[in-house]
Amino acid sequence: MAVTIKRAALIVASLGVLSFIFGVIAENKKPAAGTPISGKDMVICKYPSDPSVVLGYLSVAFLILSTLTGYWSLFYPYKGKSVPQSVLFQNTSFFVFFNIALFTGGLAATLLLWPTITEHLHLIRNVHHNLSTECPTAKTGLLGGGAFVSLDSALFWLVALMLADNAREDHFDEVEKDRKVEHAQVLASAEYHVKGGAV
């Protein structure tokens, strides 16, 4: 099955949507706080079942896959025809959306990883010697925000892919036009020499 721009776009979009869904569910499943259980000179925090850590990591994983696929799809030689990267980056719109896609991907990864790792640490380091601890959880809203930025990143990769496709077509049209002009010049030169030889 040959790779086409439509298939690549569908894969990028699907991975971005999965990252978004897992991030939103992780935000909704995150407990508000743990229950402190006092012991001798320590407090043990008991947290309810918390799937937000696994869901957060899944969201990050699909974000990374979406970003890698988006990047790869821009430079893949569709139909066996490759385009120099310099040709793509000469297109101002492509350059802008490429950088926005990279930036939003990095921002989404930060917004997803920060609360996921924090929540993970709260769950595994649940014994505190500070008797006034309130058994906190990760900051609320970051996972949801990261999920939305992750979806934005996938959309920016799709826009960059569309612009790359336009730049590819323009490049191949230019190459074809140059080839025809060169061919016409060769024919004209050959015809001139034939006529010159006949005289």
Short mmCIF file of C-alpha atoms in Angstrom, two decimals, residues 2-172:
data_model
loop_
_atom_site.label_atom_id
_atom_site.label_comp_id
_atom_site.label_asym_id
_atom_site.label_seq_id
_atom_site.Cartn_x
_atom_site.Cartn_y
_atom_site.Cartn_z
CA ALA A 2 1.65 3.20 -1.23
CA VAL A 3 1.99 6.17 1.09
CA THR A 4 -0.03 9.14 -0.12
CA ILE A 5 -0.42 12.63 1.30
CA LYS A 6 -4.04 11.86 2.24
CA ARG A 7 -3.01 8.74 4.17
CA ALA A 8 -0.21 10.60 5.92
CA ALA A 9 -2.63 13.40 6.87
CA LEU A 10 -5.14 10.86 8.19
CA ILE A 11 -2.46 9.20 10.35
CA VAL A 12 -1.25 12.54 11.77
CA ALA A 13 -4.83 13.64 12.51
CA SER A 14 -5.76 10.29 14.12
CA LEU A 15 -2.72 10.30 16.39
CA GLY A 16 -3.41 13.91 17.37
CA VAL A 17 -7.04 13.14 18.19
CA LEU A 18 -6.00 10.12 20.30
CA SER A 19 -3.52 12.28 22.22
CA PHE A 20 -6.29 14.83 22.81
CA ILE A 21 -8.80 12.21 23.99
CA PHE A 22 -6.37 10.56 26.42
CA GLY A 23 -5.33 13.97 27.78
CA VAL A 24 -8.92 15.11 28.38
CA ILE A 25 -9.86 11.81 30.06
CA ALA A 26 -6.71 12.03 32.22
CA GLU A 27 -7.76 15.52 33.35
CA ASN A 28 -11.28 14.33 34.20
CA LYS A 29 -10.09 11.21 36.07
CA LYS A 30 -7.49 13.00 38.21
CA PRO A 31 -8.50 12.98 41.89
CA ALA A 32 -8.85 16.34 43.64
CA ALA A 33 -6.72 15.27 46.60
CA GLY A 34 -5.59 12.28 48.63
CA THR A 35 -6.68 11.27 52.11
CA PRO A 36 -4.07 11.90 54.84
CA ILE A 37 -3.67 9.04 57.32
CA SER A 38 -1.73 10.14 60.41
CA GLY A 39 0.88 7.83 61.85
CA LYS A 40 3.72 8.21 64.34
CA ASP A 41 5.82 11.19 63.12
CA MET A 42 4.50 10.84 59.59
CA VAL A 43 1.50 11.15 57.32
CA ILE A 44 0.63 8.56 54.68
CA CYS A 45 -1.37 9.86 51.75
CA LYS A 46 -3.94 7.41 50.42
CA TYR A 47 -5.11 8.25 46.91
CA PRO A 48 -8.17 6.82 45.17
CA SER A 49 -7.72 4.83 41.98
CA ASP A 50 -5.90 7.23 39.63
CA PRO A 51 -5.70 6.30 35.94
CA SER A 52 -4.58 9.84 35.05
CA VAL A 53 -0.89 8.87 35.14
CA VAL A 54 -1.26 6.08 32.57
CA LEU A 55 -3.60 8.20 30.45
CA GLY A 56 -1.21 11.15 30.64
CA TYR A 57 1.70 9.02 29.44
CA LEU A 58 -0.48 7.61 26.64
CA SER A 59 -1.40 11.15 25.60
CA VAL A 60 2.30 12.10 25.47
CA ALA A 61 3.12 8.94 23.49
CA PHE A 62 0.49 9.71 20.85
CA LEU A 63 1.64 13.35 20.73
CA ILE A 64 5.20 12.19 20.02
CA LEU A 65 3.97 9.79 17.33
CA SER A 66 1.83 12.54 15.77
CA THR A 67 4.78 14.96 15.76
CA LEU A 68 7.22 12.43 14.30
CA THR A 69 4.71 11.37 11.64
CA GLY A 70 3.92 15.00 10.84
CA TYR A 71 7.60 15.83 10.43
CA TRP A 72 8.28 12.70 8.36
CA SER A 73 5.26 13.33 6.12
CA LEU A 74 6.58 16.73 5.04
CA PHE A 75 9.76 15.36 3.49
CA TYR A 76 8.65 11.90 2.33
CA PRO A 77 9.27 11.31 -1.42
CA TYR A 78 5.67 10.71 -2.54
CA LYS A 79 5.40 8.78 -5.84
CA GLY A 80 9.18 8.36 -5.69
CA LYS A 81 9.78 12.09 -6.22
CA SER A 82 11.74 13.94 -3.58
CA VAL A 83 11.99 17.69 -3.15
CA PRO A 84 15.02 19.41 -1.61
CA GLN A 85 14.21 20.73 1.87
CA SER A 86 15.54 24.13 0.83
CA VAL A 87 12.71 24.38 -1.73
CA LEU A 88 10.10 23.82 0.99
CA PHE A 89 11.66 26.29 3.42
CA GLN A 90 11.76 29.01 0.74
CA ASN A 91 7.96 29.05 1.05
CA THR A 92 7.31 31.58 3.85
CA SER A 93 3.94 30.12 4.86
CA PHE A 94 5.42 26.62 5.11
CA PHE A 95 8.33 27.92 7.20
CA VAL A 96 5.96 29.71 9.61
CA PHE A 97 3.56 26.77 10.07
CA PHE A 98 6.43 24.28 10.37
CA ASN A 99 7.88 26.27 13.28
CA ILE A 100 4.46 26.77 14.89
CA ALA A 101 3.84 23.01 14.68
CA LEU A 102 7.19 22.30 16.35
CA PHE A 103 6.58 24.92 19.06
CA THR A 104 3.04 23.74 19.87
CA GLY A 105 4.24 20.12 19.95
CA GLY A 106 6.91 21.04 22.50
CA LEU A 107 4.46 23.13 24.53
CA ALA A 108 1.90 20.30 24.53
CA ALA A 109 4.55 17.81 25.68
CA THR A 110 5.50 20.15 28.54
CA LEU A 111 1.87 20.71 29.60
CA LEU A 112 1.17 16.96 29.51
CA LEU A 113 4.40 15.69 31.09
CA TRP A 114 4.58 18.17 33.97
CA PRO A 115 1.32 17.14 35.72
CA THR A 116 1.70 13.48 34.72
CA ILE A 117 5.16 13.17 36.28
CA THR A 118 4.07 15.24 39.31
CA GLU A 119 1.04 13.00 39.84
CA HIS A 120 3.21 9.90 39.43
CA LEU A 121 5.61 11.20 42.09
CA HIS A 122 2.72 11.97 44.46
CA LEU A 123 1.50 8.37 44.12
CA ILE A 124 4.86 6.67 44.69
CA ARG A 125 6.16 9.07 47.35
CA ASN A 126 3.12 9.05 49.58
CA VAL A 127 4.85 9.00 53.00
CA HIS A 128 5.47 12.50 54.39
CA HIS A 129 7.23 13.56 57.59
CA ASN A 130 5.55 16.95 57.43
CA LEU A 131 2.51 16.36 59.65
CA SER A 132 0.60 19.27 58.09
CA THR A 133 0.68 17.87 54.55
CA GLU A 134 -2.65 17.94 52.71
CA CYS A 135 -1.91 15.14 50.19
CA PRO A 136 -1.96 17.30 47.06
CA THR A 137 -2.33 16.15 43.47
CA ALA A 138 -0.93 17.65 40.28
CA LYS A 139 -2.06 21.12 39.25
CA THR A 140 -5.55 21.08 37.82
CA GLY A 141 -6.09 22.15 34.21
CA LEU A 142 -2.64 21.41 32.81
CA LEU A 143 -3.53 18.00 31.37
CA GLY A 144 -6.64 19.40 29.68
CA GLY A 145 -4.70 22.38 28.35
CA GLY A 146 -1.95 20.09 27.09
CA ALA A 147 -4.56 17.93 25.36
CA PHE A 148 -5.95 20.92 23.47
CA VAL A 149 -2.48 22.15 22.48
CA SER A 150 -1.65 18.61 21.34
CA LEU A 151 -4.66 18.69 19.02
CA ASP A 152 -3.58 22.14 17.80
CA SER A 153 -0.13 20.76 17.05
CA ALA A 154 -1.60 18.00 14.87
CA LEU A 155 -3.69 20.58 13.00
CA PHE A 156 -0.61 22.74 12.38
CA TRP A 157 1.24 19.68 11.01
CA LEU A 158 -1.70 19.16 8.64
CA VAL A 159 -1.54 22.78 7.46
CA ALA A 160 2.24 22.44 6.97
CA LEU A 161 1.65 19.22 5.00
CA MET A 162 -0.86 20.98 2.75
CA LEU A 163 1.61 23.84 2.16
CA ALA A 164 4.40 21.32 1.50
CA ASP A 165 2.20 19.60 -1.09
CA ASN A 166 1.61 22.94 -2.84
CA ALA A 167 5.33 23.72 -2.77
CA ARG A 168 6.08 20.24 -4.21
CA GLU A 169 3.64 20.77 -7.09
CA ASP A 170 5.06 24.23 -7.83
CA HIS A 171 8.58 22.81 -7.78
CA PHE A 172 7.74 19.96 -10.16
#
